[in-house]
Coordinates of C-alpha atoms in Angstrom, one line a residue:
M1 CA 98.0 85.1 92.4
K2 CA 100.6 84.1 89.8
P3 CA 100.4 80.5 88.6
I4 CA 103.8 79.0 87.9
C5 CA 102.3 77.4 84.7
F6 CA 98.7 77.4 83.5
L7 CA 99.1 74.0 81.9
A8 CA 100.1 72.5 85.2
F9 CA 96.8 73.6 86.7
M10 CA 94.9 71.9 83.9
L11 CA 96.7 68.6 84.5
I12 CA 96.5 68.4 88.2
T13 CA 93.4 67.7 90.2
F14 CA 92.9 70.0 93.2
S15 CA 90.5 69.9 96.1
A16 CA 88.3 72.8 95.2
Y17 CA 84.8 72.4 96.4
T18 CA 81.8 73.4 94.4
Q19 CA 79.7 76.2 95.9
T20 CA 76.5 77.8 94.9
W21 CA 76.3 81.3 96.3
G22 CA 72.9 82.9 96.9
P23 CA 71.3 85.2 99.5
P24 CA 73.1 84.0 102.7
T25 CA 71.4 83.0 105.9
L26 CA 74.3 84.2 107.8
D27 CA 77.1 86.7 107.7
V28 CA 80.3 86.0 109.6
E29 CA 81.5 89.2 111.2
E30 CA 84.7 88.0 112.9
Y31 CA 86.9 84.9 113.3
N32 CA 89.3 84.3 116.2
F33 CA 91.5 81.3 115.4
H34 CA 93.5 79.9 118.3
L35 CA 95.8 77.2 116.8
E36 CA 98.4 75.0 118.3
I37 CA 101.2 73.8 115.9
D38 CA 103.4 71.0 117.0
G39 CA 107.1 70.9 116.1
T40 CA 107.0 67.3 115.1
S41 CA 103.4 66.3 114.4
D42 CA 101.1 67.2 111.5
M43 CA 98.2 67.4 113.9
I44 CA 96.7 70.8 114.7
H45 CA 94.4 71.7 117.6
G46 CA 92.1 74.6 117.1
L47 CA 89.6 76.8 118.8
A48 CA 87.6 78.9 116.4
T49 CA 85.5 81.6 117.9
V50 CA 83.1 82.8 115.2
T51 CA 80.9 85.8 115.5
I52 CA 77.9 85.5 113.2
H53 CA 75.0 87.8 112.3
F54 CA 71.9 86.0 111.1
N55 CA 69.8 87.4 108.2
H56 CA 67.0 84.9 108.6
D57 CA 65.3 82.7 111.2
A58 CA 66.8 79.2 111.1
D59 CA 66.6 76.0 113.2
R60 CA 70.2 75.2 112.2
F61 CA 72.9 76.5 110.0
R62 CA 76.1 75.3 108.4
L63 CA 79.8 76.3 108.1
D64 CA 82.4 74.9 105.7
L65 CA 84.7 72.4 107.3
I66 CA 86.1 69.2 105.8
A67 CA 85.4 66.3 108.1
M68 CA 88.0 63.7 109.0
D69 CA 87.9 60.8 106.6
A70 CA 88.9 57.1 107.0
S71 CA 92.6 57.9 106.4
G72 CA 92.6 60.3 109.4
K73 CA 92.9 63.4 107.3
G74 CA 90.5 66.3 107.8
M75 CA 89.1 68.0 110.9
R76 CA 87.1 66.5 113.7
V77 CA 85.0 68.8 115.8
D78 CA 85.2 68.0 119.6
S79 CA 82.5 70.4 120.8
V80 CA 80.5 73.5 119.9
Q81 CA 79.6 76.0 122.5
L82 CA 77.4 79.1 122.8
D83 CA 77.6 81.2 125.9
S84 CA 79.9 78.4 127.4
L85 CA 77.1 75.8 127.0
S86 CA 77.5 72.9 124.6
I87 CA 75.1 72.7 121.7
P88 CA 74.4 69.9 119.2
Y89 CA 76.2 69.7 115.9
S90 CA 77.0 67.2 113.2
Q91 CA 79.6 66.8 110.5
Q92 CA 79.2 65.5 107.0
D93 CA 81.7 65.8 104.1
S94 CA 82.4 69.5 103.9
S95 CA 79.6 70.7 106.2
L96 CA 79.6 71.5 109.9
W97 CA 75.9 71.7 110.9
I98 CA 75.2 73.6 114.1
N99 CA 71.8 72.7 115.4
N100 CA 70.8 75.8 117.2
S101 CA 67.7 78.0 116.6
V102 CA 68.6 81.6 115.6
Q103 CA 66.4 84.6 114.9
E104 CA 66.7 87.1 112.1
G105 CA 68.8 90.1 113.1
S106 CA 70.5 88.3 116.0
T107 CA 74.3 88.0 116.4
H108 CA 76.0 85.2 118.3
R109 CA 79.5 84.0 119.0
F110 CA 80.1 80.3 118.7
A111 CA 83.2 78.5 120.0
I112 CA 84.2 75.5 117.9
Y113 CA 86.9 73.1 119.4
Y114 CA 88.4 70.8 116.8
H115 CA 91.6 68.9 115.8
G116 CA 92.9 67.1 112.8
I117 CA 95.5 66.7 110.1
P118 CA 94.8 69.0 107.1
N119 CA 94.4 67.3 103.8
D120 CA 94.9 70.5 102.0
G121 CA 94.9 74.3 102.5
L122 CA 97.5 74.2 105.3
Y123 CA 100.8 72.7 104.2
I124 CA 102.7 71.1 107.1
G125 CA 106.0 69.7 106.0
R126 CA 109.6 70.6 105.2
N127 CA 111.0 73.3 103.0
K128 CA 113.8 72.8 100.4
F129 CA 116.4 73.0 103.2
G130 CA 114.8 70.4 105.3
D131 CA 113.3 72.7 107.9
R132 CA 109.8 72.1 109.2
T133 CA 107.4 74.7 108.0
V134 CA 103.7 75.5 108.0
F135 CA 102.0 77.6 105.3
A136 CA 98.4 78.3 104.5
D137 CA 97.4 78.1 100.9
N138 CA 93.6 78.7 100.8
W139 CA 92.8 79.8 97.3
P140 CA 90.1 79.3 96.0
N141 CA 88.1 77.7 98.8
R142 CA 90.5 75.4 100.6
A143 CA 90.4 77.2 103.9
Q144 CA 87.7 74.8 105.0
N145 CA 90.3 72.1 105.1
W146 CA 91.7 73.5 108.4
I147 CA 89.4 76.3 109.7
P148 CA 85.6 76.3 110.1
C149 CA 84.4 79.2 108.0
V150 CA 82.2 80.5 105.2
D151 CA 84.6 79.7 102.4
H152 CA 83.4 82.1 99.8
P153 CA 84.9 85.5 98.8
A154 CA 81.5 87.3 99.3
D155 CA 81.5 86.7 103.0
K156 CA 84.3 88.9 104.3
A157 CA 85.2 89.0 108.0
Y158 CA 87.7 90.4 110.5
V159 CA 90.3 87.8 111.6
R160 CA 92.5 87.4 114.6
W161 CA 95.2 84.7 114.8
E162 CA 96.6 83.3 118.0
I163 CA 99.3 80.8 116.9
I164 CA 101.1 78.7 119.5
A165 CA 104.4 77.2 118.1
P166 CA 107.9 76.3 119.2
P167 CA 109.9 79.3 120.1
Y168 CA 112.4 78.8 117.3
I169 CA 109.6 79.3 114.8
E170 CA 108.7 82.8 113.5
V171 CA 105.0 83.3 112.7
V172 CA 103.5 85.7 110.1
A173 CA 99.8 86.2 109.6
N174 CA 97.3 88.7 108.3
G175 CA 97.1 92.1 109.9
K176 CA 99.2 93.8 112.6
L177 CA 101.4 91.9 115.1
L178 CA 99.8 92.6 118.5
E179 CA 102.0 90.6 120.8
T180 CA 104.3 87.6 121.3
V181 CA 104.0 85.7 124.6
N182 CA 106.5 83.1 125.9
L183 CA 104.1 80.5 127.4
D184 CA 106.8 78.2 128.6
Q185 CA 110.2 76.8 127.5
N186 CA 108.7 75.0 124.5
H187 CA 105.8 77.2 123.4
R188 CA 105.4 80.8 122.2
M189 CA 102.1 82.5 121.2
T190 CA 102.1 85.0 118.4
V191 CA 99.0 87.2 117.9
Y192 CA 98.0 89.1 114.8
A193 CA 94.7 90.8 113.9
S194 CA 93.3 92.4 110.8
K195 CA 91.2 95.5 111.1
A196 CA 90.2 95.1 107.5
P197 CA 87.6 92.4 106.6
L198 CA 89.0 89.7 104.4
P199 CA 87.8 86.8 102.3
T200 CA 89.0 83.4 103.4
K201 CA 90.9 82.9 100.2
V202 CA 93.6 85.3 101.5
M203 CA 93.5 84.6 105.2
A204 CA 96.8 82.9 105.9
I205 CA 99.5 82.1 108.4
G206 CA 103.1 81.1 107.9
A207 CA 105.4 79.5 110.4
A208 CA 109.1 78.6 109.7
P209 CA 112.6 79.5 110.8
F210 CA 112.8 82.9 109.1
A211 CA 115.4 85.6 108.6
I212 CA 113.5 88.9 108.7
Q213 CA 114.5 92.2 107.2
Q214 CA 112.8 95.6 107.8
V215 CA 112.9 97.0 104.3
G216 CA 111.4 100.4 105.0
E217 CA 108.2 102.3 105.5
I218 CA 105.8 104.1 103.2
D219 CA 102.9 106.2 104.6
G220 CA 103.3 104.4 107.9
I221 CA 103.1 101.0 106.2
P222 CA 106.1 98.7 107.3
I223 CA 107.6 96.6 104.5
T224 CA 109.4 93.4 105.5
S225 CA 111.0 90.4 103.9
W226 CA 110.7 87.0 105.4
V227 CA 113.1 84.4 103.9
Y228 CA 114.7 81.2 104.8
P229 CA 118.0 81.8 106.7
E230 CA 120.0 80.0 104.0
N231 CA 118.6 82.5 101.4
R232 CA 119.1 85.6 103.6
E233 CA 121.3 87.7 101.3
A234 CA 119.6 86.8 98.0
G235 CA 116.1 87.0 99.5
Y236 CA 116.7 90.4 101.0
F237 CA 117.8 91.7 97.6
D238 CA 115.0 90.2 95.6
Y239 CA 112.1 91.0 98.0
G240 CA 113.6 94.5 98.7
M241 CA 112.4 95.6 95.3
A242 CA 108.9 95.7 96.8
L243 CA 109.4 99.2 98.2
P244 CA 109.3 101.3 94.9
I245 CA 106.5 99.0 93.7
L246 CA 104.3 99.8 96.7
D247 CA 105.1 103.4 96.4
Y248 CA 104.0 103.4 92.7
F249 CA 100.6 101.7 93.4
I250 CA 99.8 104.0 96.4
G251 CA 100.4 106.9 94.1
Q252 CA 98.2 105.5 91.4
L253 CA 95.4 103.7 93.3
G254 CA 95.3 105.4 96.7
P255 CA 96.1 104.4 100.3
Y256 CA 97.3 100.9 100.9
P257 CA 94.4 99.0 102.5
F258 CA 96.3 96.9 105.1
A259 CA 98.5 97.3 108.2
K260 CA 101.7 96.0 106.7
L261 CA 103.3 94.4 103.6
A262 CA 105.3 91.2 104.3
N263 CA 106.9 89.4 101.4
V264 CA 107.4 85.8 102.4
Q265 CA 109.4 82.9 100.9
S266 CA 107.1 79.8 101.3
T267 CA 106.0 76.4 100.0
T268 CA 103.0 77.8 98.2
R269 CA 102.0 75.8 95.1
F270 CA 101.5 79.1 93.3
G271 CA 104.2 81.3 91.9
G272 CA 102.9 83.9 94.2
M273 CA 99.8 84.0 96.5
E274 CA 98.5 87.4 97.4
N275 CA 97.5 86.7 101.0
A276 CA 96.3 90.0 102.5
S277 CA 99.3 91.9 104.0
N278 CA 101.6 88.9 103.9
I279 CA 102.3 87.6 100.4
F280 CA 103.6 84.1 99.9
Y281 CA 106.1 83.4 97.1
F282 CA 107.3 80.0 95.9
E283 CA 110.6 78.9 97.4
N284 CA 112.7 79.3 94.2
S285 CA 111.5 82.8 93.6
V286 CA 114.6 83.8 95.5
T287 CA 117.7 83.9 93.3
G288 CA 119.5 87.1 94.2
K289 CA 119.3 88.2 90.6
G290 CA 116.4 90.7 90.9
R291 CA 114.2 89.0 88.3
I292 CA 110.9 89.0 90.2
Q293 CA 109.8 92.6 89.9
R294 CA 106.7 91.7 87.8
L295 CA 105.9 88.9 90.2
L296 CA 106.1 91.3 93.2
A297 CA 104.1 93.9 91.3
H298 CA 101.3 91.4 90.5
E299 CA 100.9 90.2 94.1
I300 CA 101.2 93.7 95.6
A301 CA 98.5 95.0 93.1
H302 CA 96.2 92.3 94.4
Q303 CA 96.2 94.0 97.8
W304 CA 93.9 96.6 96.2
F305 CA 92.2 94.3 93.6
G306 CA 91.2 90.9 94.9
N307 CA 91.9 91.4 98.6
S308 CA 90.3 94.8 99.3
A309 CA 87.9 95.1 96.3
S310 CA 87.1 91.5 95.9
E311 CA 85.1 89.6 93.3
A312 CA 81.6 88.9 94.6
D313 CA 81.6 85.4 93.0
W314 CA 84.0 83.2 91.1
P315 CA 82.9 84.1 87.5
H316 CA 84.1 87.6 88.1
I317 CA 87.7 86.6 89.0
W318 CA 89.0 88.8 86.2
L319 CA 88.3 91.7 88.5
S320 CA 91.1 90.3 90.6
E321 CA 93.5 88.6 88.2
G322 CA 93.0 90.8 85.1
F323 CA 93.4 93.9 87.2
A324 CA 96.6 92.6 88.9
T325 CA 98.0 91.6 85.5
Y326 CA 97.3 95.0 84.0
C327 CA 98.6 96.8 87.1
T328 CA 101.8 94.8 86.6
D329 CA 102.0 96.0 83.0
L330 CA 101.4 99.6 84.1
Y331 CA 104.2 99.4 86.7
T332 CA 106.4 97.9 83.9
E333 CA 105.6 101.0 81.8
H334 CA 106.4 103.3 84.7
A335 CA 109.7 101.5 85.6
M336 CA 111.0 100.4 82.2
G337 CA 109.3 102.5 79.6
R338 CA 106.6 102.0 77.0
D339 CA 108.6 99.6 74.9
S340 CA 108.6 97.1 77.8
L341 CA 104.9 97.6 78.2
V342 CA 104.3 96.8 74.5
H343 CA 106.6 93.8 74.8
Y344 CA 104.5 92.3 77.6
L345 CA 101.2 93.2 76.0
Q346 CA 102.2 91.4 72.9
K347 CA 103.2 88.3 74.9
E348 CA 99.9 88.5 76.7
R349 CA 98.0 88.8 73.4
Q350 CA 99.8 85.6 72.2
A351 CA 98.7 83.9 75.4
V352 CA 95.1 84.8 74.8
I353 CA 95.3 83.6 71.2
A354 CA 96.9 80.3 72.1
F355 CA 94.2 79.7 74.8
N356 CA 91.4 80.6 72.5
Q357 CA 92.7 78.1 69.9
K358 CA 92.3 75.3 72.6
K359 CA 89.1 76.5 74.2
S360 CA 86.9 79.4 73.0
I361 CA 85.1 80.6 76.1
P362 CA 84.1 84.0 77.4
V363 CA 85.9 85.7 80.3
I364 CA 82.7 85.7 82.4
Q365 CA 82.1 82.0 82.6
E366 CA 79.1 80.8 84.6
G367 CA 78.7 77.2 85.9
V368 CA 82.4 76.4 86.6
T369 CA 82.7 73.9 89.4
N370 CA 86.5 73.5 89.5
Y371 CA 87.6 77.0 90.2
F372 CA 91.2 76.2 89.3
Q373 CA 90.0 76.1 85.7
L374 CA 89.4 79.9 86.0
L375 CA 93.2 80.3 86.3
N376 CA 93.5 80.8 82.6
A377 CA 94.6 83.3 80.0
N378 CA 91.0 84.7 79.9
S379 CA 91.1 85.7 83.6
Y380 CA 94.7 87.1 83.5
Q381 CA 95.9 88.2 80.1
K382 CA 92.5 88.9 78.4
G383 CA 91.3 90.6 81.5
A384 CA 94.4 92.9 81.3
W385 CA 93.8 93.5 77.6
V386 CA 90.1 94.5 78.3
L387 CA 91.4 97.2 80.7
H388 CA 94.1 98.3 78.2
M389 CA 91.5 98.7 75.4
L390 CA 89.1 100.4 77.9
R391 CA 91.9 102.9 78.7
R392 CA 92.3 103.6 74.9
K393 CA 88.6 104.0 74.5
L394 CA 88.1 106.4 77.4
G395 CA 91.4 108.2 77.5
D396 CA 93.9 108.2 80.4
Q397 CA 92.1 110.8 82.5
A398 CA 88.6 109.1 82.4
F399 CA 90.2 105.7 82.7
W400 CA 92.2 106.4 85.8
T401 CA 89.4 108.4 87.4
G402 CA 87.1 105.4 86.9
I403 CA 89.6 102.9 88.2
R404 CA 90.1 105.0 91.4
E405 CA 86.4 105.6 91.8
Y406 CA 85.7 101.9 91.4
Y407 CA 88.3 101.0 94.0
H408 CA 87.1 103.7 96.4
H409 CA 83.5 102.5 96.2
F410 CA 84.2 98.8 96.6
A411 CA 87.3 98.9 98.9
L412 CA 87.0 96.3 101.7
S413 CA 83.8 95.0 99.9
N414 CA 82.8 93.0 96.9
A415 CA 82.0 93.8 93.3
T416 CA 80.7 92.2 90.1
T417 CA 81.5 93.0 86.5
P418 CA 78.2 95.1 86.2
D419 CA 79.4 97.1 89.2
F420 CA 82.6 98.0 87.5
Q421 CA 80.8 98.7 84.2
A422 CA 78.4 101.1 86.0
V423 CA 81.2 103.0 87.6
M424 CA 83.1 103.4 84.3
E425 CA 80.0 104.6 82.5
E426 CA 79.2 107.1 85.2
V427 CA 82.7 108.5 85.2
S428 CA 83.1 108.6 81.4
G429 CA 79.5 109.4 80.4
E430 CA 79.7 106.7 77.8
D431 CA 77.5 103.7 77.1
L432 CA 79.8 100.7 77.5
E433 CA 77.3 97.9 77.1
N434 CA 78.5 96.7 73.7
F435 CA 82.2 96.9 74.9
F436 CA 81.6 94.8 78.0
Q437 CA 79.3 92.3 76.2
E438 CA 81.7 91.7 73.3
W439 CA 85.0 91.5 75.3
L440 CA 83.8 89.8 78.5
Y441 CA 80.6 87.9 77.8
T442 CA 81.5 86.8 74.3
A443 CA 84.1 84.2 73.5
G444 CA 87.0 84.9 71.1
H445 CA 88.5 88.1 69.6
P446 CA 88.7 89.7 66.2
K447 CA 90.6 87.9 63.5
L448 CA 91.2 90.4 60.8
E449 CA 91.9 89.4 57.2
Y450 CA 93.0 92.4 55.2
D451 CA 94.4 93.6 51.9
W452 CA 95.2 97.1 50.6
K453 CA 96.2 98.7 47.3
Y454 CA 97.2 102.2 46.2
K455 CA 95.9 103.0 42.7
S456 CA 95.1 106.3 41.0
K457 CA 96.0 108.3 44.1
V458 CA 93.5 106.3 46.2
L459 CA 94.3 103.9 49.0
T460 CA 91.8 101.1 49.5
L461 CA 91.8 99.0 52.6
N462 CA 89.6 95.9 52.8
L463 CA 88.9 94.2 56.1
K464 CA 87.1 91.0 57.0
Q465 CA 86.4 89.6 60.5
S466 CA 86.8 85.8 60.2
Q467 CA 86.3 84.7 63.8
K468 CA 83.4 82.3 64.3
E469 CA 82.2 83.8 67.5
G470 CA 80.5 86.9 65.9
H471 CA 81.7 90.3 64.9
F472 CA 83.2 92.9 67.2
H473 CA 82.9 96.7 67.2
F474 CA 86.2 98.6 67.8
P475 CA 88.4 101.5 66.7
L476 CA 91.4 100.4 64.7
E477 CA 94.5 102.5 64.5
L478 CA 96.4 102.5 61.2
L479 CA 99.9 103.6 60.2
F480 CA 100.4 104.6 56.5
R481 CA 103.9 104.9 55.1
F482 CA 104.5 107.1 52.1
K483 CA 107.1 107.0 49.3
D484 CA 108.8 110.2 50.5
G485 CA 109.6 108.6 53.9
T486 CA 106.9 110.3 55.9
S487 CA 104.1 108.4 57.7
G488 CA 100.8 109.2 59.3
F489 CA 98.3 107.7 61.9
Y490 CA 94.6 107.3 61.1
T491 CA 91.8 105.6 63.0
I492 CA 88.8 103.8 61.6
E493 CA 85.7 102.4 63.3
V494 CA 85.2 98.7 62.5
T495 CA 81.5 97.8 62.9
E496 CA 80.8 95.1 60.3
D497 CA 82.0 91.6 59.2
K498 CA 83.3 93.1 56.0
Q499 CA 84.2 96.7 55.3
S500 CA 86.2 98.8 52.8
F501 CA 87.8 102.1 53.5
Q502 CA 89.3 104.6 51.1
W503 CA 91.6 107.7 51.3
A504 CA 92.9 110.0 48.7
F505 CA 96.6 110.7 48.8
E506 CA 98.8 112.5 46.4
Q507 CA 101.9 110.7 47.8
E508 CA 102.1 107.0 47.0
V509 CA 101.4 104.7 49.9
T510 CA 104.1 102.1 50.3
G511 CA 103.0 100.4 53.6
V512 CA 100.0 99.9 55.9
V513 CA 100.4 98.7 59.5
L514 CA 97.4 97.7 61.5
D515 CA 97.4 98.5 65.3
P516 CA 101.0 100.0 65.3
E517 CA 100.8 101.1 68.9
T518 CA 99.4 97.8 70.3
W519 CA 96.0 98.9 71.5
L520 CA 93.8 96.1 70.1
L521 CA 93.4 92.4 71.1
A522 CA 93.2 90.8 67.7
E523 CA 94.9 88.6 65.1
F524 CA 96.0 90.1 61.8
F525 CA 96.1 88.1 58.5
P526 CA 97.4 90.0 55.5
D527 CA 96.3 88.8 52.1

């Protein structure tokens, strides 16, 4: 996901519902959503068939579903059935309680009939050209506004969509298009299904008058662009840049995990939303000027990190956003050269510094109840910098071997930060405990005050870590410039709050540059 502006998210209140995730009573295996979308009304009618495996005995259990409120917004359940027989249920706030005894190890399929006007999560309205559109926007846990579910990234499930809409509306959804059926003159059903289990945050449908382009195919994966007809030419050009990006990531990360890649112009509130196999981009992403390569790269990278290998709980969101940000940087390096990579790394470093000045918190932040607060520079830019520094620490070969092994092990599953650390330690043979503790579980970053002098053929460099959060341990690369015009690189290990280093040089040293190759997340203050 790519927020349009971090500040905007801090100023706007969203409907993100607090969840405490522990050992689950149930595991949803599959959703089948049959939804009817009217061409004029905001009301939806749904049948959710939910296949659930139960891990414990229970007299009743709950699913997430926002109940209809006094304003008429929300979902009202009409009936719940098991084996075609009605069973008792109740709704309260964000809970749908199903009062049916279940046994440990049993699996049941429940049919939930419901209707309502979504208050959030499914946007029914008009696009910038006045056409009526419907777009899901579930992140982080807003799917419960319009579908009964377990609205947490740790409970992945297969999903099938059966969407009934007017025939002039094109429908896109997760997975492979299975069929379109003309039911009558005014209704057409479009059916998609995902053979890959997904978290609800990236389950999505989109329905609008679309112009659709077949961009190409890579390794049997069709790539398409879905844009408003008025933006056909510009949208096809902008979204067509996805093909080389997908090709790069397949080469670096391994096989693409889903059945297709559809890039979709939409009314999402985000700059981009990485819905699995059908990515939604904000309306004005289309300009025809080809300026969204990094946006495309970020969302496409999420198909591996976030959608397939998903964070097991919200504090580990950097495994999604930090990875997608650094993958974007790596694609930038591949497509535009190292100077472009350094340019964006420096911008990202400044974003981390600015955020830390306002709020000094660690990347792994427990106890957050408004998950939109996690869409910050720690999760994105600092997460990317952690990976960049880890790459430097381990070397390219061990780093990439570890990244691929991590993805391979947790593809179509869930992971935590300790899981990632364990893989990187196993692959590299290094103890990374201090690295992960300092950069992910500790707030702040090094603030280095320094001075140097060359006297009597000896160069002395004095360093002081002045950050209040505690000292860090890190290698620091140095560039020394000499009077004869030559220069040399040297690396030191910084382990204390204050340290002095000395070198003997026959040639006079005329300049000292800290971190000349942009490998360290730090601030530098020369005396």
